[in-house]
Each structure stands twice: as structure tokens, then as C-alpha cells.
Amino acid sequence: MGFHFKIIAKDRETGARLGEMTTLHGKVQTPAFMPVGTQGTVKGLLPETMAGLGVEIVLGNTYHLYLRPGHELIGRLGGLHRFMNWNRPILTDSGGYQVYSLGALRKITDEGVLFQSHIDGTRCFITPADAVRIQETLGSDIMMCLDECTPYPVLSEYAEKSLELTLRWAARSRESRRSGTGQALFGIIQGGVFPSLRKKSLEETVAIGFDGYALGGLSVGEPKEDMYGIVSGFGRKMPEDHPRYLMGVGLPEDIVACVGDGMDLFDCVIPTRCARNGLLFTNTGKVVIKNAIYREDDGPVDPLCDCYTCRNYSRAYLRHLYTAGEVLAVILNTIHNVRYYMSLMEKIRLSIRNGSYGQFRREFPVRSGEPPDCETAGRDEPPDKRR
Amino acid sequence: MGFHFKIIAKDRETGARLGEMTTLHGKVQTPAFMPVGTQGTVKGLLPETMAGLGVEIVLGNTYHLYLRPGHELIGRLGGLHRFMNWNRPILTDSGGYQVYSLGALRKITDEGVLFQSHIDGTRCFITPADAVRIQETLGSDIMMCLDECTPYPVLSEYAEKSLELTLRWAARSRESRRSGTGQALFGIIQGGVFPSLRKKSLEETVAIGFDGYALGGLSVGEPKEDMYGIVSGFGRKMPEDHPRYLMGVGLPEDIVACVGDGMDLFDCVIPTRCARNGLLFTNTGKVVIKNAIYREDDGPVDPLCDCYTCRNYSRAYLRHLYTAGEVLAVILNTIHNVRYYMSLMEKIRLSIRNGSYGQFRREFPVRSGEPPDCETAGRDEPPDKRR
């Protein structure tokens, strides 16, 4: 019936699992990282390039595609896969996080969300059933329920009301989905940083019954220990036989930590956005490519990387392209960062298979407790921050 | 000795020639069009992509590379080919046109040009010998002499003085070139729209002796008939056994016309710049991709085009990418426009080989007497307009 998940191996020491998701558009080895393709393209990459980097699944943003070019247009043209020429799996979010990010431009009621387009100010109203219908029209392989993303900091009373709303919406999403499409629908567990609320949200979301479960509302500003606390406290309690998706996370060290707590799926704009801002991930730490020390550096960004960029270009050339504002800087930097992430996921999966993930996790360097400073470079972008 | 040119076939009816240039980095079939790689990259294209489109030679801008990252840096890193990962032929201009474009920011004396950097205002002074040395350091396959580009409109007295300066500079360029590098050096014929001056410039430039000859100072604002008049009047009088290069031209119909007057080499930013501004060349006319008529157009940009973009993407998707300001719009549009130009050159060469170029030229549609309106979209670019 389209969607299936199986566990292939479990790590001896940690909660890490090696798995395989089968979707309408093929299989995904997990743990997997999904590059973000906000507007029907992962910025700067051709689909064939993504496949060559090892990308098996991308995330599409329902909010953006709903507003422009419109889900119905995409549906009439054969769906999102055909529109963007990507024939592998796609997960679409519900738009809930983007709407939440709009702040004063949105109003949330029991019926759904009222918001104004960031593009032209048009007023839009979306119910949980609408969000499912939009994603069905886009034709994504994995759909997400509309949820209210609990902000941080927040009072427990608000967080509880919010999660109850998300639960009601989850039930309506489940009811409204069309049968027989083969598309998966994932529920989202909210509850902020409050363990009792997370527990309630987990139990009741599972009671509704979905093809997979996500931890939402993390990486929204809470201290990193709190995020780790929720993931380590609840990751392994999420249903064993379904994929577990940690939304909007994150840095390489976050992924390594949370795989150990049983998480299978990740997405984040960090590799692609940082690439556009000249911040490159390497096996020996981060490289800020505009730095003058790279002016005459003839070596590759990362001597341990097998990507096209590292095999063919010097740091000096990448610095020149970035400084000169060249489009090729975006392309080459994004190729490198996405390959870094895909290579990391390959190492993670290999370690789990070998039963040595505990050691891998202990030895993985934590470069910094803070997210890299790559979201501040003033790009003129629509709100595509991911939680 | 590095550089060689041979004629393979001549058209029966027109002055068109099919030829082959042999350079340090391989052969180029002529007539050839050179995409412009201003800052060490043809904007939006990987080198492998260019090769796949049929590009055999690109143009690099000496002025830009001299200022940033600096020719000496590029030289220390192994030359421009290695720096930009392009192992096929490169022609570099001398920087004369860019300096001319700076207007009030430059002063021309008999010794050379004094100008201020458009990047940081640094004052620079370049002699004809410097221009050769810079290009030798970059390692280009074909170097151009520093010239003064005669503006339009201009008095014949000024044009004459200007071409005499260009002739003195040409002699100094010739003298200052290092022997044994295998790099070619081309002379530039000036003289504005004045036939007597063009004749003088041609004779005296040929008397100095170069590996190839260019017509410069055209497409700088003169009526198109004047440009055609100079090319038809002097193209076939340029040395038969050397490549003839029409600098900064142009539109497809210009290239088709001027090949018939014996020109072998062309360069222009039109295909790449127009691509970035959403203007696409097709076999049935120009497509302004942002137009609302393409909103739901499921067809390719050009049903007769064999490029990657046309084989995989709809006009609707390209319109969406352009409207959303996506990097992929630049990539896909540039692939298409460059392929259109390369495909045109292939058809031109085939017609000459078949002896039917006269017919090809007569039947080639002239879409418009004016250049397409694609230079006005207010990109924040350094002065990389090509004459």
C-alpha cells in the first residue's frame, strides 16, 4: 500500500536503528537526512546532482508551494515530483511551522490557521483537512499533520492547550486523508520542554494511529540540553515499528546524538543555507571560506571529502567565487555541504550495522554548542527557517 | 608552437569559412561562439556542464581577474585553467574595453591606461606590455592586445588619433610578448564607423603581424547597419589564413550575418545575461519566462531544443523558479541559452560544410533589429558589458 518501514539492525549499546522506508517513489535508508527544497528546488542543486550526492529524500515546504505557484497548479502539472524533476521520495511538512513563524501575521483557532501571505499579503485560511488535501495534491510520499508549533519559552498551561489543539487537528487530519493513495501520514508530538506534556502527546498521537511519528517544536530557541532531554526521554518510547522523525534538527553533532536515542529522520536548512553564506562543514571543523587565510590556499575544502567540489577546486577559488558574489559559489558550496551530511549519514548507518554506534557517537567531535552563525547574513528570503 | 589555424571548407556563395584553431588546450571548431566567463566562471555553469553543451572555448576578462583575485595569485595557483577547472581553450581580452567602460574613472595616455578599480577605488596603471604580461601569467590560449575602444558617436579626428594609439600599443604588445609560451596574440582593428580609418587600421595591424585579428569597437551604440557595413566591408579583407574575431557580437542573427562576411569567432554576454534575466532564445522566437501565459504551460521552453532544461522541465516550472528568485532559474536558463547558441554554431558549421550557407543565412529569421531588453534588470554587477 505504498508505505512500509522495517528495521534492519539495532545498535547493541544505544537506541540507534538501521532501517528502510519504502515509499511510492522508492526506498530510503535510515537514519536519513532530508535536504530542504523550500520552493520546489533544493537551492543550487540539480536533481541529478542531489542523487549523485546520495540524497534519497528531500523535504518540500507546503506553505511556500501552496502560496506559489499553488498546489492545484502543481497537481494539474502532474504533482511535485514531476514539476521539479525529482523522482525519489519527498516528505512535505504541513505548513504549520511557517505559519507559526509569521508571528503577528497569523491567527490560530480550533478550526485552523488564518494567515497572510508573506509574498502579497493575501489572507489564507487552512484547516487540518486542507493541509492534508494540499499535500495529497502535491503528491508527496510522506505528509505531515498540521500542528501548532509550541513556542519557547512558554507556560505549561499554554503548551498543554496547544498540544490538545494539535491532537484534535491530528484526529481530523487522520479522518480526512483519502485512502488508497499510498501516501504516508505522520503525526507530530508536541508538548514543549515539559516531559508530562510530551508523554501525553505521544500516547494520544499514537492512539490516533499514523504511519510515522515526529517530534516537533524543538530547535525553536530552547537550550540545547532541553532538546536533548526530550529526545533522550521520548525517542525510544516512540513506536518501535514506525519511523521517528526529529523535525528541523540540525547540526552534525545533534544528528549523531539523536540517532543514538532512536531517531530515524532529520531535516534542516543548515547545510544548504550555510553553504550560501560561505560556511562549510569539514571533517576537521568549520571553514568560513571568505577568510583571508584561504586567499592562496591551493588545497580542497576538506581533504577527507570525496565530493565534486573537493575533488576539483581549491579553497582559493571558492573564496574568490564567494567574494565575487558568483552563482557558482552557491552551487559548489552546496554540493560540498550536502555531501558532508550525506557522508555523515552513511557513516552513521555503517556504524549501526557494525554494532559500533556507541563508539562512533562518543568519538564524534562536538564543534560548538551553538548553531553556526550562518542565518544572519541578511538574505532576502521568505520565511523558510526550519524548527 | 601551440597555436595554429586551418581552413577546412569555404562556402560557395558567401564569405563563410569552416575552420579549426589548435591551441595549447585543444582544438576549436570555427565559426565558434565564446560564452563569457568574467570572473573565472561562466555564471551558473559547471565546467563539465559547459563541455556537455558543446562549448569549446570561453572568454575570460583580464580586467576583472587582474583586480580580483589578481593575476599573480592565479599564476601561482597554476594558471586560470587550473583555477577554474576548465581544461579547454580560453581567450582573454586585454581589459581595454572594461577600462573604456569606466568612463570618468579612467585616463588614457600614450603609455597606457590609468584607472580606478570598480571594487575598491584602487588606482591602477596598465601599459600594453603589462596587459600581455598579465595574460601570460593567467596562461590564456589566446591573448588580446590592449586597445582603445573608439566610442560612438565620435569625430573622425578622434577616431584616427585613437586608432593610431591602438597601433602603437599593438606594436609594443607584439614586442613585449614572451616567445615560446605557445600562447597566441591577436591584434585589434579599430577605426569606428569610418571605412578609411578601418582600412588603415587593418593594413597597419596586419603589418605588425599577429596570430589572429579582431574587429573591435563595434556594438558600442552605433546603428546596426553601420556595424554590418564595417563587417561586410572588411571581414573578407582580413588575412585569410588567420582567425577573424568579431568582438562583443552578439544576437543570433548578427552572428549568422557576420559569419557570411568571413568572421570566425564571437563572444557576447547576451546568452548568459539574458538567461539570468529570464529571456530565453528559442527556435521560434524569444520567451520571456516570467510572463503569465507560461503559468501553467507544461511544455518545454523550446520543443526543438535538445538541452537538459528542455528535456526535463516545463515552462511553468521555469517561470516558478524565476518568480521565486531561485538559483536554479539561473542554472537552467543559462544551460538553455548557451545550448541554443552552441546548437546555432553547429548548424552554421554544418551549412558551411554542405556549401549551403547562403541559403541558411537567407532563411534565418531576424527577430528584431534591437538587442533584447535584458541588460536593464538592475543586477548589481561589475562592468562586464562586452562590446
XYZ file of C-alpha atoms in Angstrom, chain B:
387
model
C 54.290 26.069 -31.345
C 50.933 25.991 -29.679
C 48.714 27.977 -31.976
C 47.587 27.032 -35.453
C 44.605 27.809 -37.675
C 43.454 25.987 -40.734
C 40.547 26.405 -43.100
C 38.602 23.205 -43.675
C 35.932 24.407 -46.060
C 34.659 27.601 -47.639
C 31.092 28.393 -48.522
C 30.437 28.738 -52.262
C 28.202 31.760 -52.106
C 29.209 33.770 -49.036
C 32.457 34.543 -47.254
C 31.807 31.920 -44.576
C 34.650 29.581 -43.642
C 34.740 26.374 -41.662
C 37.967 26.218 -39.725
C 39.860 24.729 -36.854
C 42.009 26.528 -34.319
C 44.592 24.484 -32.471
C 45.599 25.945 -29.122
C 47.619 24.893 -26.093
C 44.468 23.405 -24.592
C 42.979 21.759 -27.634
C 41.090 22.445 -30.784
C 38.203 24.787 -31.529
C 35.897 24.329 -34.480
C 35.084 27.649 -36.119
C 32.885 29.598 -36.537
C 32.774 29.494 -32.730
C 30.934 31.395 -30.043
C 32.680 32.015 -26.717
C 30.495 32.319 -23.601
C 31.848 34.994 -21.296
C 33.407 33.896 -18.007
C 34.018 37.286 -16.500
C 35.320 36.389 -13.073
C 36.752 32.937 -13.671
C 33.351 31.290 -14.148
C 30.631 31.401 -16.753
C 27.877 32.463 -14.376
C 25.807 29.477 -13.282
C 27.585 26.712 -15.206
C 29.930 23.974 -14.064
C 32.816 23.403 -16.490
C 31.558 19.875 -17.179
C 28.143 21.288 -17.977
C 29.693 23.715 -20.464
C 31.599 20.920 -22.169
C 28.376 18.921 -22.381
C 26.651 21.856 -24.062
C 29.307 21.890 -26.758
C 31.342 24.845 -25.501
C 34.899 24.574 -26.803
C 36.324 27.934 -25.729
C 35.399 30.553 -23.156
C 36.384 34.174 -22.773
C 37.950 35.441 -19.542
C 38.059 39.112 -18.556
C 41.548 40.300 -17.806
C 40.320 43.478 -16.139
C 38.210 41.608 -13.590
C 40.756 38.886 -12.870
C 43.566 41.435 -12.555
C 41.592 43.224 -9.855
C 40.180 40.152 -8.143
C 41.659 37.723 -7.209
C 44.726 39.061 -9.050
C 46.601 37.533 -11.966
C 49.675 36.802 -9.872
C 47.651 34.756 -7.409
C 46.080 32.835 -10.283
C 49.529 32.338 -11.773
C 50.903 30.967 -8.506
C 47.995 28.541 -8.319
C 48.803 27.135 -11.752
C 47.002 29.499 -14.106
C 43.436 30.285 -14.985
C 42.604 26.874 -16.484
C 43.510 25.044 -13.304
C 41.996 27.736 -11.055
C 38.581 27.438 -12.714
C 38.834 23.729 -13.566
C 38.433 24.326 -17.303
C 40.964 22.419 -19.362
C 39.840 23.628 -22.755
C 40.847 26.809 -24.581
C 40.462 30.254 -23.021
C 40.697 33.600 -24.788
C 41.346 36.589 -22.548
C 40.536 40.102 -23.556
C 43.039 42.812 -22.717
C 40.912 44.781 -20.306
C 40.768 47.701 -22.741
C 37.020 47.556 -23.137
C 36.296 47.417 -19.409
C 38.629 50.324 -18.790
C 36.872 52.251 -21.570
C 33.542 51.427 -19.884
C 34.708 53.071 -16.674
C 34.285 56.470 -18.327
C 35.318 59.197 -15.903
C 37.236 56.695 -13.782
C 39.991 56.275 -16.373
C 42.581 58.283 -18.214
C 44.334 57.151 -21.341
C 47.827 58.305 -22.224
C 50.361 57.140 -24.758
C 51.980 54.988 -22.070
C 48.838 53.159 -21.089
C 45.642 53.422 -19.079
C 45.212 54.824 -15.605
C 42.009 53.710 -13.944
C 40.306 53.185 -10.648
C 39.080 49.776 -9.563
C 35.282 49.483 -9.583
C 35.649 47.297 -6.481
C 37.636 49.450 -4.079
C 38.772 52.530 -5.960
C 42.409 51.474 -6.104
C 44.340 53.363 -8.777
C 45.921 51.120 -11.373
C 48.138 51.815 -14.353
C 48.474 49.301 -17.149
C 50.677 49.529 -20.204
C 50.270 47.419 -23.336
C 53.226 45.328 -22.136
C 51.523 44.891 -18.742
C 48.372 43.633 -20.441
C 50.384 40.999 -22.283
C 52.268 40.029 -19.144
C 49.021 39.698 -17.172
C 47.545 37.426 -19.826
C 50.758 35.411 -19.989
C 50.501 34.930 -16.244
C 46.853 33.896 -16.500
C 48.008 31.397 -19.115
C 45.253 32.019 -21.642
C 45.459 30.303 -25.008
C 44.651 33.480 -26.912
C 45.664 36.916 -25.657
C 44.350 40.222 -26.949
C 46.384 43.412 -27.407
C 45.454 46.367 -25.221
C 43.465 48.747 -27.390
C 41.491 51.902 -27.039
C 37.900 51.150 -27.842
C 36.649 54.011 -30.011
C 33.368 55.303 -28.621
C 30.255 56.066 -30.667
C 29.435 58.686 -31.778
C 32.888 60.118 -32.326
C 34.566 62.612 -34.659
C 36.772 61.069 -37.311
C 39.705 63.118 -35.993
C 39.379 61.492 -32.580
C 38.854 58.062 -34.097
C 42.021 58.468 -36.135
C 44.115 59.520 -33.162
C 42.629 56.665 -31.210
C 43.454 54.052 -33.794
C 46.985 55.404 -34.063
C 47.354 54.957 -30.323
C 45.968 51.426 -30.642
C 48.522 50.754 -33.396
C 51.436 51.967 -31.261
C 50.144 49.824 -28.410
C 49.804 46.851 -30.771
C 53.457 47.170 -31.784
C 54.516 47.361 -28.133
C 52.321 44.366 -27.275
C 53.931 42.390 -30.068
C 57.406 43.324 -28.886
C 56.761 42.549 -25.257
C 55.315 39.068 -25.646
C 57.484 36.296 -24.381
C 58.454 33.758 -27.007
C 57.960 30.049 -26.568
C 54.822 30.144 -24.437
C 52.636 28.811 -27.244
C 50.049 31.446 -26.426
C 48.522 33.266 -29.380
C 48.319 37.064 -29.548
C 45.595 38.751 -31.584
C 45.616 42.323 -32.855
C 42.536 44.531 -32.770
C 41.381 46.650 -35.672
C 39.743 49.932 -34.669
C 38.590 52.962 -36.659
C 34.977 53.371 -35.619
C 32.452 53.521 -38.430
C 34.880 55.232 -40.823
C 35.881 52.949 -43.707
C 39.107 54.825 -44.448
C 40.222 54.508 -40.855
C 39.255 50.846 -40.685
C 41.315 50.281 -43.842
C 44.343 51.977 -42.350
C 43.973 50.135 -39.058
C 43.635 46.818 -40.831
C 46.699 47.312 -43.007
C 48.952 48.524 -40.249
C 47.823 45.938 -37.730
C 48.475 43.198 -40.246
C 51.860 44.741 -40.969
C 52.811 44.286 -37.313
C 51.785 40.660 -37.582
C 49.596 38.667 -35.204
C 48.221 35.162 -34.840
C 44.702 36.415 -35.425
C 42.806 39.643 -35.959
C 39.780 41.126 -34.292
C 37.314 43.798 -35.262
C 36.908 45.926 -32.137
C 34.862 48.968 -31.308
C 31.621 47.632 -32.732
C 28.332 47.068 -30.903
C 29.121 50.125 -28.807
C 25.972 52.041 -29.698
C 26.292 52.602 -33.447
C 23.310 51.800 -35.710
C 23.273 48.134 -36.584
C 23.626 48.972 -40.308
C 26.956 50.654 -39.511
C 28.201 47.566 -37.722
C 27.090 45.374 -40.605
C 28.684 47.828 -43.026
C 32.100 47.601 -41.398
C 31.953 43.806 -41.101
C 30.808 43.284 -44.667
C 33.347 45.835 -45.909
C 36.354 44.484 -44.038
C 35.641 40.937 -42.846
C 36.798 39.331 -46.071
C 39.796 41.669 -46.306
C 41.211 40.421 -43.031
C 44.009 37.868 -43.513
C 42.590 34.698 -44.967
C 44.821 32.299 -43.092
C 44.220 33.692 -39.616
C 41.160 33.618 -37.353
C 38.885 36.643 -37.561
C 37.224 37.626 -34.340
C 34.229 39.961 -34.086
C 34.361 41.211 -30.517
C 31.232 41.528 -28.389
C 28.752 40.358 -31.046
C 26.022 39.392 -30.444
C 22.483 38.342 -31.222
C 21.941 35.098 -33.144
C 21.024 36.988 -36.331
C 24.177 39.130 -36.020
C 26.338 36.043 -35.802
C 24.609 34.452 -38.788
C 25.080 37.613 -40.853
C 28.720 38.154 -39.912
C 29.783 34.541 -40.438
C 28.725 35.155 -44.029
C 31.213 38.025 -44.119
C 34.026 35.741 -43.094
C 34.118 36.071 -39.310
C 35.217 33.044 -37.267
C 34.963 33.966 -33.584
C 32.309 35.694 -31.497
C 31.696 36.478 -27.862
C 28.886 38.203 -26.025
C 27.213 38.244 -22.608
C 23.780 38.103 -24.253
C 23.029 34.386 -23.808
C 24.190 34.253 -20.183
C 22.955 37.642 -19.031
C 19.598 37.228 -20.723
C 19.260 33.814 -19.078
C 19.709 35.413 -15.663
C 17.035 37.922 -16.571
C 14.593 35.272 -17.764
C 14.893 35.895 -21.506
C 15.252 32.639 -23.389
C 16.200 32.128 -27.030
C 14.230 29.534 -28.951
C 13.865 28.336 -32.499
C 10.508 30.098 -32.646
C 11.499 33.372 -31.046
C 12.258 34.771 -27.633
C 10.476 33.634 -24.487
C 10.143 35.996 -21.519
C 9.698 33.268 -18.956
C 8.074 35.375 -16.266
C 5.072 36.090 -18.480
C 1.766 34.917 -17.055
C 0.971 32.950 -20.216
C 3.533 30.366 -19.099
C 1.959 29.938 -15.664
C 0.514 26.519 -16.455
C 2.473 25.760 -19.614
C 3.570 22.157 -19.362
C 5.700 22.251 -22.499
C 9.457 22.743 -22.783
C 10.963 26.158 -23.446
C 11.792 25.045 -26.978
C 10.371 21.806 -28.367
C 13.185 21.783 -30.939
C 15.947 22.068 -28.333
C 17.889 19.054 -27.071
C 19.203 20.666 -23.878
C 18.859 19.288 -20.357
C 16.454 22.065 -19.399
C 14.114 21.435 -22.317
C 14.231 17.684 -21.833
C 13.312 17.812 -18.141
C 11.419 20.954 -17.172
C 8.247 22.778 -18.115
C 7.873 26.453 -18.849
C 5.603 26.551 -15.791
C 8.408 25.287 -13.556
C 10.948 27.694 -15.042
C 8.501 30.546 -14.556
C 8.005 29.493 -10.933
C 11.762 29.345 -10.287
C 12.312 32.734 -11.872
C 9.440 34.348 -9.996
C 10.625 32.819 -6.720
C 14.167 34.102 -7.296
C 15.660 30.629 -7.143
C 19.291 29.932 -8.036
C 18.109 27.015 -10.149
C 16.435 29.518 -12.501
C 19.876 30.919 -13.342
C 21.300 27.455 -13.847
C 18.522 26.045 -16.031
C 18.034 29.216 -18.076
C 21.767 29.537 -18.710
C 22.023 25.908 -19.766
C 19.263 26.504 -22.283
C 20.550 29.766 -23.750
C 24.141 28.571 -24.042
C 22.932 25.371 -25.678
C 20.847 27.460 -28.073
C 23.977 29.353 -29.102
C 26.111 26.212 -29.371
C 23.431 24.494 -31.410
C 23.283 27.538 -33.684
C 27.045 27.366 -34.224
C 26.757 23.649 -35.034
C 24.111 24.417 -37.660
C 26.260 27.203 -39.067
C 29.289 24.901 -39.376
C 27.197 22.160 -40.952
C 25.778 24.558 -43.539
C 29.231 25.766 -44.489
C 30.443 22.194 -44.819
C 27.447 21.436 -47.042
C 28.083 24.555 -49.118
C 24.621 25.854 -48.332
C 25.432 28.720 -46.013
C 23.945 31.346 -48.307
C 20.594 29.645 -48.067
C 20.945 29.199 -44.308
C 21.664 32.890 -43.879
C 18.764 33.980 -46.060
C 16.321 31.755 -44.223
C 17.487 32.613 -40.717
C 14.817 34.746 -39.064
C 15.724 38.234 -37.891
C 13.641 38.501 -34.754
C 14.248 42.143 -34.032
C 16.533 44.951 -35.025
C 17.153 45.832 -31.404
C 19.081 43.909 -28.791
C 16.767 42.171 -26.339
C 15.904 44.188 -23.301
C 17.837 42.120 -20.838
C 20.519 44.477 -19.655
C 18.210 46.730 -17.735
C 17.133 44.471 -14.918
C 19.371 46.226 -12.434
C 21.740 43.490 -11.437
C 24.477 44.634 -9.148
C 27.332 43.635 -11.349
C 30.763 44.949 -12.062
C 31.118 46.402 -15.540
C 31.205 43.248 -17.615
C 29.348 44.567 -20.626
C 31.006 43.320 -23.736
C 31.212 45.483 -26.795
